[in-house]
mmCIF file of C-alpha atoms and ligand atoms in Angstrom:
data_model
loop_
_atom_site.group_PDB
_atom_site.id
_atom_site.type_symbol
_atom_site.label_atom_id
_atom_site.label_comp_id
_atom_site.label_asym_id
_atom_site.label_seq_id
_atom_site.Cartn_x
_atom_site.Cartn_y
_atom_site.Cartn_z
ATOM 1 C CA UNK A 1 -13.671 -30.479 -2.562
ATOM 2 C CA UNK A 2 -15.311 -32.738 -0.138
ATOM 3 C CA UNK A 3 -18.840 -33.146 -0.220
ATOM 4 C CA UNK A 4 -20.824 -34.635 2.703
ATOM 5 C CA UNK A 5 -24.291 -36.387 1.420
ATOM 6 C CA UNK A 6 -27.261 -36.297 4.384
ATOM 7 C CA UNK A 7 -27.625 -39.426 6.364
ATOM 8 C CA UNK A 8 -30.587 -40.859 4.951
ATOM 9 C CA UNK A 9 -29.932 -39.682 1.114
ATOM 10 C CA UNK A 10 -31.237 -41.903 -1.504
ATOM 11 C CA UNK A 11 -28.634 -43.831 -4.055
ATOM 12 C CA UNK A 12 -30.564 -41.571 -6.585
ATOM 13 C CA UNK A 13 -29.663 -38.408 -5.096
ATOM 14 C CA UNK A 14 -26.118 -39.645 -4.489
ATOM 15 C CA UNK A 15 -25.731 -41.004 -8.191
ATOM 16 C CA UNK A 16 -27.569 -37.141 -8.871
ATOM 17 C CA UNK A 17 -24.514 -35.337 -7.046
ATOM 18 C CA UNK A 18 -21.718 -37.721 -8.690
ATOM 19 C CA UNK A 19 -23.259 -36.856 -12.191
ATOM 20 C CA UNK A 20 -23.204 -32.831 -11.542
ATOM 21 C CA UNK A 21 -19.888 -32.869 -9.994
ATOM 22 C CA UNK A 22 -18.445 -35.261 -13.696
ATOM 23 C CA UNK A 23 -20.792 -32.958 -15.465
ATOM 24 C CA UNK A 24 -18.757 -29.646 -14.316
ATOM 25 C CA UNK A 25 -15.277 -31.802 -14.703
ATOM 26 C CA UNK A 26 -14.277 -33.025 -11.222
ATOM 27 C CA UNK A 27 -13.050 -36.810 -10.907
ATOM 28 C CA UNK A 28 -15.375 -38.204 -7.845
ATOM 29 C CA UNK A 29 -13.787 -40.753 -5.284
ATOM 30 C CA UNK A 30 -17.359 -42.208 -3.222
ATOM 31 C CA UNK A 31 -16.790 -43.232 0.265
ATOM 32 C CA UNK A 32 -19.708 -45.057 1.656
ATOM 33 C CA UNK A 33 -19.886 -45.124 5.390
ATOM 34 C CA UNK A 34 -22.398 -47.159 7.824
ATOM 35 C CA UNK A 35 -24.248 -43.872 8.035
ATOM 36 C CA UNK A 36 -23.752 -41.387 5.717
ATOM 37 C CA UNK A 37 -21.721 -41.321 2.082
ATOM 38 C CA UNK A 38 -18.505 -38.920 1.589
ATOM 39 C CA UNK A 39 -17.409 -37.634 -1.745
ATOM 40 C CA UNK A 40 -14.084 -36.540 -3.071
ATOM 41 C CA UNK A 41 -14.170 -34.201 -6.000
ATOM 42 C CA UNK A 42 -11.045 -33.865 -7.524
ATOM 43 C CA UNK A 43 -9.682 -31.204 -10.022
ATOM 44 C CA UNK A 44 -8.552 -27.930 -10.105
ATOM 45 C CA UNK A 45 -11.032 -25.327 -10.331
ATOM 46 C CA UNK A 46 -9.908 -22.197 -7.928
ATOM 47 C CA UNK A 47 -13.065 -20.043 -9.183
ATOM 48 C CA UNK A 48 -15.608 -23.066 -8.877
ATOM 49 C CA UNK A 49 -18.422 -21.963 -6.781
ATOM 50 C CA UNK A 50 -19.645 -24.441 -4.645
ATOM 51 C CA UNK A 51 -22.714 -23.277 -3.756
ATOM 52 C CA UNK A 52 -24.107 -24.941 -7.133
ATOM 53 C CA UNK A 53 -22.946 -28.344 -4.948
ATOM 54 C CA UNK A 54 -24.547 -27.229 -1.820
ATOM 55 C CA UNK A 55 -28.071 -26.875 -3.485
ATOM 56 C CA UNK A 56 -28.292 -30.161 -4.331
ATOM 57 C CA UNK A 57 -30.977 -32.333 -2.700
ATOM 58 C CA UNK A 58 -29.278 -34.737 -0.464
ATOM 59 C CA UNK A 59 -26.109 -32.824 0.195
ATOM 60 C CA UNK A 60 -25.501 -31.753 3.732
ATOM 61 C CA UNK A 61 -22.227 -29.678 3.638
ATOM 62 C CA UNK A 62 -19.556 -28.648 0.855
ATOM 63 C CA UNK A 63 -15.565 -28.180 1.846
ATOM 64 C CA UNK A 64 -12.911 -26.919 -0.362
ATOM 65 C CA UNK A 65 -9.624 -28.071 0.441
ATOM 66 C CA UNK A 66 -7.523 -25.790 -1.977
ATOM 67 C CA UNK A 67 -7.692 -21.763 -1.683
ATOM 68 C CA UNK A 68 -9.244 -19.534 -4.591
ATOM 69 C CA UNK A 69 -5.648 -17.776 -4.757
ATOM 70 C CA UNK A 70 -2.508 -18.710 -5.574
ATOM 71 C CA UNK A 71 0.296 -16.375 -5.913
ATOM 72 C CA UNK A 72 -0.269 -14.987 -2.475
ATOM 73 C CA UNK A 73 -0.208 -18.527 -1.378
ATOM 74 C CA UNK A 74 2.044 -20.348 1.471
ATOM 75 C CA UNK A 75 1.510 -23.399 -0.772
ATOM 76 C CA UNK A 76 2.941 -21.730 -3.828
ATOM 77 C CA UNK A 77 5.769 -20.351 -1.914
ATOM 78 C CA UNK A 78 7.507 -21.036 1.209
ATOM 79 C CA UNK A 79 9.456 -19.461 2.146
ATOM 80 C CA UNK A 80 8.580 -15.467 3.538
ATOM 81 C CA UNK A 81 8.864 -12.637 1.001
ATOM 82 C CA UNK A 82 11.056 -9.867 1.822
ATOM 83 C CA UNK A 83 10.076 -6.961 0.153
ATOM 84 C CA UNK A 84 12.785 -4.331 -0.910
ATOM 85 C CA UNK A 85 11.755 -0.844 -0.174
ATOM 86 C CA UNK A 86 14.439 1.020 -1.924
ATOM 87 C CA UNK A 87 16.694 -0.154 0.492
ATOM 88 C CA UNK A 88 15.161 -1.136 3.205
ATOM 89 C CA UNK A 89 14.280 -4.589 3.681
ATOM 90 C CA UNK A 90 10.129 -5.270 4.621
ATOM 91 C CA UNK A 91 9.046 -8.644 5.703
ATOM 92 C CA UNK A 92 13.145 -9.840 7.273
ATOM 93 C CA UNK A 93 14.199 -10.043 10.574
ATOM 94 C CA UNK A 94 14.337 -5.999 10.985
ATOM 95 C CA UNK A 95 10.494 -4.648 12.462
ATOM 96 C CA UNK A 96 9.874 -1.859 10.396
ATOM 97 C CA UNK A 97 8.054 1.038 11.890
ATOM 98 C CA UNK A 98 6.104 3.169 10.076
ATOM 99 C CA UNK A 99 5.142 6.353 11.655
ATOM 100 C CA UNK A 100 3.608 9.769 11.383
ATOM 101 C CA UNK A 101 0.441 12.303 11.295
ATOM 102 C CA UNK A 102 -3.014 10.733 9.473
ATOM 103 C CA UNK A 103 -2.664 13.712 7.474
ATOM 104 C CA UNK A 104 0.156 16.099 6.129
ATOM 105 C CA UNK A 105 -1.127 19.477 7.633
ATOM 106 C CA UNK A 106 1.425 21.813 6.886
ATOM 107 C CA UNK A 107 5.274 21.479 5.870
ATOM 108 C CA UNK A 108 6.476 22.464 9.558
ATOM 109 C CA UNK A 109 3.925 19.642 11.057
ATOM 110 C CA UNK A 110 5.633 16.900 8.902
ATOM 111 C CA UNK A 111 8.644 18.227 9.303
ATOM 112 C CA UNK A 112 8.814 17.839 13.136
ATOM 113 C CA UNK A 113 7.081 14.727 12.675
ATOM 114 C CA UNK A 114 9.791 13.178 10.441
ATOM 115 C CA UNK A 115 12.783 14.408 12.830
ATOM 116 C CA UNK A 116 11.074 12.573 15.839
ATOM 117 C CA UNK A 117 10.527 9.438 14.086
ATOM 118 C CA UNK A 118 14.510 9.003 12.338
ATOM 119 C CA UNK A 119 15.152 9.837 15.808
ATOM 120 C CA UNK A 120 13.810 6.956 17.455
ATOM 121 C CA UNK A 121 14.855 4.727 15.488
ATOM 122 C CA UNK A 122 11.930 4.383 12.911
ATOM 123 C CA UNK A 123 12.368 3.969 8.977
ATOM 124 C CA UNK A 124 8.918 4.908 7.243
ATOM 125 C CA UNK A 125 7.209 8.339 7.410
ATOM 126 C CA UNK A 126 3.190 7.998 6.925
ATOM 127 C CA UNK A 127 0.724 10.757 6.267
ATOM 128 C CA UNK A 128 -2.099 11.084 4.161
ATOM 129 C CA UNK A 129 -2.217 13.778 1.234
ATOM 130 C CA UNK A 130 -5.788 12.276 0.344
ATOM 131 C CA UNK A 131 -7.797 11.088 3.089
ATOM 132 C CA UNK A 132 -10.898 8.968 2.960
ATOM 133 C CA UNK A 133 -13.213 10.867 5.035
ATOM 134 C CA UNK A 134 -16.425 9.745 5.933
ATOM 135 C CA UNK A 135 -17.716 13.365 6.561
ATOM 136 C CA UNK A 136 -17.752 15.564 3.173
ATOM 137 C CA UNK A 137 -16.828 18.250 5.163
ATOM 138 C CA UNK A 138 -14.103 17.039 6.699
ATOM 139 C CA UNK A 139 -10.355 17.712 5.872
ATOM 140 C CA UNK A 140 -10.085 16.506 2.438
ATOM 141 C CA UNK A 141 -5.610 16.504 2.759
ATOM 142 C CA UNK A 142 -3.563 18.583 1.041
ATOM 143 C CA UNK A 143 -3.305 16.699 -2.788
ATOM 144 C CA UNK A 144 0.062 17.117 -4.389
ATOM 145 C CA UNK A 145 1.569 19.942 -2.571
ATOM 146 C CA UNK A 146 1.359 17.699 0.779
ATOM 147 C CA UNK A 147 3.149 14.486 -1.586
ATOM 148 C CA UNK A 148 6.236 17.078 -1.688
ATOM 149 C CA UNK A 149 6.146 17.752 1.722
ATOM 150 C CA UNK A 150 6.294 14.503 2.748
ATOM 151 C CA UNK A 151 8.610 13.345 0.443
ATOM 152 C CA UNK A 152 11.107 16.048 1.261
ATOM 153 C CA UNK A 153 10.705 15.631 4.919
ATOM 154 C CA UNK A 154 11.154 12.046 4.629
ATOM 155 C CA UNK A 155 14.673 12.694 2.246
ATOM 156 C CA UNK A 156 15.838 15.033 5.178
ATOM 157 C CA UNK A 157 16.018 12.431 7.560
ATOM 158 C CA UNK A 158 16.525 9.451 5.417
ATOM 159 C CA UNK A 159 12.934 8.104 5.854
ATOM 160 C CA UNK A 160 10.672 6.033 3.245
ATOM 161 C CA UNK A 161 7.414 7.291 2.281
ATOM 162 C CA UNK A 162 4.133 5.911 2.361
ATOM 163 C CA UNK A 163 0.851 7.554 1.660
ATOM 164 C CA UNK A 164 -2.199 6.254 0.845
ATOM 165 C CA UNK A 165 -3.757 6.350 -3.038
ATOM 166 C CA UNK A 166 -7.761 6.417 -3.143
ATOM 167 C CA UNK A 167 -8.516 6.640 -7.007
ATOM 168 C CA UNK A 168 -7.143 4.961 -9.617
ATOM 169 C CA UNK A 169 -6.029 8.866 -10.977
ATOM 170 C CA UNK A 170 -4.053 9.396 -8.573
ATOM 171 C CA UNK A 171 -1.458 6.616 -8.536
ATOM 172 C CA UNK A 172 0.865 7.760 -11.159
ATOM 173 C CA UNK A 173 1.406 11.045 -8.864
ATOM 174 C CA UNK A 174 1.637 9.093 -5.719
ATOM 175 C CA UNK A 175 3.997 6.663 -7.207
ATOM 176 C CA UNK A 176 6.004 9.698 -7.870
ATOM 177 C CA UNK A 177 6.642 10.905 -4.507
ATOM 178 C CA UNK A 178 6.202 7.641 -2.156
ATOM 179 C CA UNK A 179 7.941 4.460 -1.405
ATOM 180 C CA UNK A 180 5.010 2.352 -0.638
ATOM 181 C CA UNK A 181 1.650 2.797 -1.961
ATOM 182 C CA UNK A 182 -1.158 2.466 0.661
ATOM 183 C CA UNK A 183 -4.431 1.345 -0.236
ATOM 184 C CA UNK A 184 -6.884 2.375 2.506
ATOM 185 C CA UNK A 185 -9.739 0.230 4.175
ATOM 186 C CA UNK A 186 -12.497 1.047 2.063
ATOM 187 C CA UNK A 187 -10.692 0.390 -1.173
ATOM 188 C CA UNK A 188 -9.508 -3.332 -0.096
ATOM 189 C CA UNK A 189 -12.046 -4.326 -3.023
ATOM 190 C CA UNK A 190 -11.639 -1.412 -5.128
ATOM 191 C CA UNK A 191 -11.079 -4.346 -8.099
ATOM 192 C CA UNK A 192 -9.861 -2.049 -10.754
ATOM 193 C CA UNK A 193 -7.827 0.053 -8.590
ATOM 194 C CA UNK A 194 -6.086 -3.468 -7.421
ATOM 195 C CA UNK A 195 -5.634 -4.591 -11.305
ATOM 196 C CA UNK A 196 -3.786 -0.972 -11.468
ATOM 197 C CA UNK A 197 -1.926 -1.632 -8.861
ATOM 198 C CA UNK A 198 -0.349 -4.346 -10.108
ATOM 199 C CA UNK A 199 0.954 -3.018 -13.039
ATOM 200 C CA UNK A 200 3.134 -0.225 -10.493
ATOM 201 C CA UNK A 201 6.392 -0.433 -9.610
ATOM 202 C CA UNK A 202 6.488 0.265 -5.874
ATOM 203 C CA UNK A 203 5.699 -2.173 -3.245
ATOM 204 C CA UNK A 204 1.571 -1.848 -1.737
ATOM 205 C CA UNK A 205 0.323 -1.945 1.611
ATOM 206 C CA UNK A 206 -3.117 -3.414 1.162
ATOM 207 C CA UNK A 207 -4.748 -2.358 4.397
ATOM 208 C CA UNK A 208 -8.318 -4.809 5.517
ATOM 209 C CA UNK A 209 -11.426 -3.911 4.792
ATOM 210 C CA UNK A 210 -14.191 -2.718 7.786
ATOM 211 C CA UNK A 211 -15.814 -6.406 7.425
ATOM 212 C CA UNK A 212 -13.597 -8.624 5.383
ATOM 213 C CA UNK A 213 -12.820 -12.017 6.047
ATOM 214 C CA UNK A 214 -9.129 -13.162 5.892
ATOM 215 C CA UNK A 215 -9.713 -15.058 2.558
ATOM 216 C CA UNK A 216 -11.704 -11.558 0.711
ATOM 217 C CA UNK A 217 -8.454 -9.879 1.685
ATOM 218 C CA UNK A 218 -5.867 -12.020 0.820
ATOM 219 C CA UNK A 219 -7.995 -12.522 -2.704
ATOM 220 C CA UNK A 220 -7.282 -8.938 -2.713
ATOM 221 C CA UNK A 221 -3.381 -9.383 -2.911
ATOM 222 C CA UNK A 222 -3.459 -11.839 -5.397
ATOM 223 C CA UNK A 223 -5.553 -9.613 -7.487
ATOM 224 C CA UNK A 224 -2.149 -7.148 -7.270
ATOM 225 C CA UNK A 225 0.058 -9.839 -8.030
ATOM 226 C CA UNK A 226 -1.796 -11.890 -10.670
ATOM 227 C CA UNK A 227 -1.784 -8.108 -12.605
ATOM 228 C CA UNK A 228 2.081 -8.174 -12.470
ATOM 229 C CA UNK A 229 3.296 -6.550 -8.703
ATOM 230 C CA UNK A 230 4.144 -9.148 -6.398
ATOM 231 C CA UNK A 231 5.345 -6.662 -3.812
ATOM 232 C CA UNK A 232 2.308 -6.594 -1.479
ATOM 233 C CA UNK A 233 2.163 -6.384 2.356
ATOM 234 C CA UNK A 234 -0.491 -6.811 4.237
ATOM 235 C CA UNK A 235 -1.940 -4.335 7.137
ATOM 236 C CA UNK A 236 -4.353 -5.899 9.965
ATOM 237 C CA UNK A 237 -6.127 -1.959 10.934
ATOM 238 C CA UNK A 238 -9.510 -3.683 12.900
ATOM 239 C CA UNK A 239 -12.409 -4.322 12.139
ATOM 240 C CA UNK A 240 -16.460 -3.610 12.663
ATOM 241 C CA UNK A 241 -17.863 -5.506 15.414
ATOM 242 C CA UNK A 242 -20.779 -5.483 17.996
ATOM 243 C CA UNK A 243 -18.126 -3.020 20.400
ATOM 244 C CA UNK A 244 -18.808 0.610 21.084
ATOM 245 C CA UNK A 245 -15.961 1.363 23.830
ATOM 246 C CA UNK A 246 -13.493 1.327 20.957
ATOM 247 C CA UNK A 247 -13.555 2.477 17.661
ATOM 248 C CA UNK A 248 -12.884 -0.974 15.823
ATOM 249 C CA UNK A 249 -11.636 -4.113 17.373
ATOM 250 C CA UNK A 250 -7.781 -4.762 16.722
ATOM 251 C CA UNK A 251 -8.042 -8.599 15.170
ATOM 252 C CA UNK A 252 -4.138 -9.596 16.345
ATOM 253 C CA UNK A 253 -5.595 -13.053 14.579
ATOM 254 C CA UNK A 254 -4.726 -12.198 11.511
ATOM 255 C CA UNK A 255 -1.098 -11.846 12.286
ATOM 256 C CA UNK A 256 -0.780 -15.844 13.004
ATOM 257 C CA UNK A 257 -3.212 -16.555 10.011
ATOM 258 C CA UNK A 258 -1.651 -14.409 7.548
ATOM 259 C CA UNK A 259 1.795 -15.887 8.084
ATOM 260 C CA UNK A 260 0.188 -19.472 7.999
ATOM 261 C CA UNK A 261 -1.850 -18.935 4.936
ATOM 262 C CA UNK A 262 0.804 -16.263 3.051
ATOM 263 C CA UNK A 263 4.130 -15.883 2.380
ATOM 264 C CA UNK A 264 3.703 -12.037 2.373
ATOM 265 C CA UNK A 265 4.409 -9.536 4.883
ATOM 266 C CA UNK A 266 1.849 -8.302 7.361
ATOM 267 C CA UNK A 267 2.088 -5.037 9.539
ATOM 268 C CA UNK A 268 -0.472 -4.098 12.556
ATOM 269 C CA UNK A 269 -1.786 -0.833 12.962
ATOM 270 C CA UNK A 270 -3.320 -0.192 15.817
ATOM 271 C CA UNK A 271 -3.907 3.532 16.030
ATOM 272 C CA UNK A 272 -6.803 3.106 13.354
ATOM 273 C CA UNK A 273 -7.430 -0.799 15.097
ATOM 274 C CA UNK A 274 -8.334 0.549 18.485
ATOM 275 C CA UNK A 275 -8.771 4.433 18.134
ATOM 276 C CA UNK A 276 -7.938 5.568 21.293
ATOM 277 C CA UNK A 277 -4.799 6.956 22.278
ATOM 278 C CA UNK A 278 -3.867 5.378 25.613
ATOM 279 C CA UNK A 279 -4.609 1.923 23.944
ATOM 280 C CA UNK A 280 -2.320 1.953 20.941
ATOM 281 C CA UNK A 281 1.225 1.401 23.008
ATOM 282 C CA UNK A 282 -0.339 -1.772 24.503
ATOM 283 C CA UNK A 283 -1.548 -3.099 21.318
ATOM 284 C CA UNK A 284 1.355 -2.607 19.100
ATOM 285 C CA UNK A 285 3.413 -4.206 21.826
ATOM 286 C CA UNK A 286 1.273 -7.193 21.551
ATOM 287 C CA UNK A 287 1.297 -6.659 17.601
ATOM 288 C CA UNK A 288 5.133 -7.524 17.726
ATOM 289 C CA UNK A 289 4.993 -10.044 20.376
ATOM 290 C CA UNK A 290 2.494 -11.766 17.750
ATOM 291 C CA UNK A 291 4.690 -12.016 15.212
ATOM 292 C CA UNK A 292 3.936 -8.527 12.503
ATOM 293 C CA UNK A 293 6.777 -7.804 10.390
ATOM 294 C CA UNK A 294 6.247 -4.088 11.764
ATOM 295 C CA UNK A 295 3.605 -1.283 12.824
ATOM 296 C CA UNK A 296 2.136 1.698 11.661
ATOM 297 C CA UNK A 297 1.335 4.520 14.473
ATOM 298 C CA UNK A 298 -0.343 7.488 14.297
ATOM 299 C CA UNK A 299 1.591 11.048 16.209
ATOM 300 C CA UNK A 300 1.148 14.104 15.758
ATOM 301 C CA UNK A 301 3.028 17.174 17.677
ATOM 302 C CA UNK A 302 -0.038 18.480 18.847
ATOM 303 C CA UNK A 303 -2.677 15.804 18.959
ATOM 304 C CA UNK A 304 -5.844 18.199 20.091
ATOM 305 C CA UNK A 305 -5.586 20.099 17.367
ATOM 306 C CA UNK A 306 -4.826 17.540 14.526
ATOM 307 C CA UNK A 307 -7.237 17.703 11.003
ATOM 308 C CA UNK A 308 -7.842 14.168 11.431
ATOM 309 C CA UNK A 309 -7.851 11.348 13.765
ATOM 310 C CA UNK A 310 -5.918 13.623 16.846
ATOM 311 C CA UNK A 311 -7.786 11.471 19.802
ATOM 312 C CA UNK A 312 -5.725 8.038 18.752
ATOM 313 C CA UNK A 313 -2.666 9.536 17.973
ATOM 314 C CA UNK A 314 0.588 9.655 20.328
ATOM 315 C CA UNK A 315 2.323 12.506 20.942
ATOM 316 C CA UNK A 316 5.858 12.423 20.088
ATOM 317 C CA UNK A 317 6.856 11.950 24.190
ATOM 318 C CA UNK A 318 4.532 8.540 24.218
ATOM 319 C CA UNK A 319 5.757 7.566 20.507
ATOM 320 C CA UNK A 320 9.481 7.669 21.940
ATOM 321 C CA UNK A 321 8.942 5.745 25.091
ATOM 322 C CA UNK A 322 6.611 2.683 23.199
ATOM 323 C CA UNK A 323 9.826 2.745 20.548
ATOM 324 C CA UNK A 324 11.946 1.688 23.516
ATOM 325 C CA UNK A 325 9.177 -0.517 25.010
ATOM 326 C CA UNK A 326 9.190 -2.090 21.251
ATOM 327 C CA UNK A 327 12.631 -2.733 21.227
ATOM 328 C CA UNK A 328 12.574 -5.095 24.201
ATOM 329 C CA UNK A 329 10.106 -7.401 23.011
ATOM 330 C CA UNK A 330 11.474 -7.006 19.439
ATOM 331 C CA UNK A 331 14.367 -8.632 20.765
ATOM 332 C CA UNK A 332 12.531 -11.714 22.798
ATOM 333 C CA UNK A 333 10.771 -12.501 19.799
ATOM 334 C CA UNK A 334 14.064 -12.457 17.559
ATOM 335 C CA UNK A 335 13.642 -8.759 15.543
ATOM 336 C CA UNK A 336 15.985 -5.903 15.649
ATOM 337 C CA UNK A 337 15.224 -2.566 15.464
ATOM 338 C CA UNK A 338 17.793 0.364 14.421
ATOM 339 C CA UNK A 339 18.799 2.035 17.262
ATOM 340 C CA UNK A 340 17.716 5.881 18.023
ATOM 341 C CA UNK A 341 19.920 8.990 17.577
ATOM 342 C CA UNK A 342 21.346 9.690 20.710
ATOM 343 C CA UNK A 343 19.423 13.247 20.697
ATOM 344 C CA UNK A 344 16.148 12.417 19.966
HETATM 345 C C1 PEP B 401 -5.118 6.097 7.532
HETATM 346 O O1 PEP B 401 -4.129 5.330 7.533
HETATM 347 O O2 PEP B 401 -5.069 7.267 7.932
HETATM 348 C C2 PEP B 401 -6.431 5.547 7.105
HETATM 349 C C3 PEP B 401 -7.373 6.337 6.620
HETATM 350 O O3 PEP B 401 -6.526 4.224 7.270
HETATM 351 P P1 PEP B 401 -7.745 3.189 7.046
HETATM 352 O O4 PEP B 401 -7.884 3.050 5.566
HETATM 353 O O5 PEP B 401 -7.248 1.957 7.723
HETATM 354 O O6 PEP B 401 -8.966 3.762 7.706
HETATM 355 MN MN1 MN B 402 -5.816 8.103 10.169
#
């Protein structure tokens, strides 16, 4: 921690700050400069708050220089994590694309949805079977029944499975059916559902929170791993801003950041980042030219009439041509991508 005193601060308020900072264990290298004095606190103390340093008379601004978390750390490991979906390798050179309705509507709509995404070329079938609405009212998804539809769908075409888990009840039956557990925006700091999660065996995809910075969400994953998972990806799905012409703002950011900061995996999604359909091809070309380890996209075979989020999601036509568009810059940027069944 580096500790920058005001300009004109006293010795006594100097001498003050060097006696809290011994008092709550740090070792304190002083730096006195023409104008203004410098302090080095050493010692490690991830959950130190250093507000209780900024308070102090005399101090004019606080820096940490290690991060709160460890395990999901670049520091503590180097090298990328490649998470092994049964099979199928997350976070390597292969993009992964998962794809599929928000919700599991019926077992004909997933099942048309699954054959159009093996097709292409895709290896993950999403769909919700409990959806976080923020209407009451709304399409609640189909519980347990939908988790078989989805999972036998997926088995027909040789797909993984994710689907998102919302309560902490619910993950032993999720963890049944799916591949990948997916914890939705507004639980990012559901803290016991995270220590939960870490005591499952199947890899999570820890979508961002509305409003959370990249260091709340990344203390998120560590909360997973520090409880015993370690299999975690990360999922950049917007967030709130000022902007009204879209429904959250896509923050490509965290791609770069994420990769600098973590050795974990981190997919873009930008059918929930942007929210309208004719923007999501554009923005999940840009989301592998960035660097994500994959995508997840929203399609449905009948869009208008889908029980939730139908005005951002692709038909299957547009879901086929951005999976060829994908493949070319896949390839620029050094991914592959299986190649689609000739009759798609
Ligand atoms: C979803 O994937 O359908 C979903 C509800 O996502 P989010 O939690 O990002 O809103
Ligand atoms: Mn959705």
């Amino acid at each position: 921690m580096v500790v920058i005193m005001n300009a004109d601060a006293p010795e006594r308020q100097v001498e003050e700050v060097i006696g809290k900072l011994n008092g709550y264990g740090f070792d304190v290298h002083r730096s006195t400069g023409v104008r203004q004095t410098v302090l080095g606190a050493i010692g490690v103390k991830p959950d130190f708050d250093i507000r209780h340093i900024k308070v102090l008379e005399g101090v004019s601004d606080v820096y940490r220089v290690t991060t709160p978390y460890k395990f999901a750390s670049r520091t503590w490991k180097k090298e990328n994590t490649v998470i092994d979906v049964d099979g199928l390798s997350v976070g390597g050179d292969e993009l992964i694309i998962m794809a599929g309705p928000c919700s599991i509507e019926s077992e004909e709509q997933i099942e048309v949805s699954a054959a159009v995404v093996a097709a292409t070329g895709a290896q993950v079938l999403r769909g919700g079977a409990y959806k976080p609405r923020s209407s009451p009212y709304a399409f609640q998804g189909l519980g347990v029944p939908g988790l078989k539809m989805i999972r036998e769908a997926a088995d027909r075409h040789g797909l993984k499975v994710i689907t998102e888990v919302m309560e902490i009840n619910q993950i032993e039956i999720v963890a049944t059916y799916a591949d990948i557990l997916q914890i939705g925006a507004r639980n990012m700091q559901n803290f016991s559902m995270l220590r939960e999660l870490g005591k499952v065996d199947k890899p999570i995809f820890l979508k961002r929170g509305l409003s959370s910075t990249f260091e709340e969400w990344i203390m998120s994953a560590e909360y997973i791993i520090a409880n015993g998972n370690p299999n975690v990806m990360f999922c950049e799905r917007g967030i709130r801003t000022f902007e009204t012409y879209t429904r959250n703002t896509l923050d490509l950011s965290a791609v770069p950041v994420i990769k600098q900061k973590s050795h974990l995996p981190i997919i873009v999604d930008p059918s929930h980042g942007v929210g309208i359909r004719d923007k999501v091809a554009p923005l999940a070309r840009a989301g592998v030219a960035v660097g994500a380890d994959g995508l997840m996209i929203e399609i449905h075979p009948d869009p208008p009439t889908a029980k939730s989020d139908g005005p951002q999601s692709l038909y299957f036509n547009q879901f086929r041509e951005m999976m060829q568009e994908l493949r070319m810059i896949a390839q620029i940027v050094g991914r592959t991508l299986p190649e689609p069944a000739l009759v798609a």
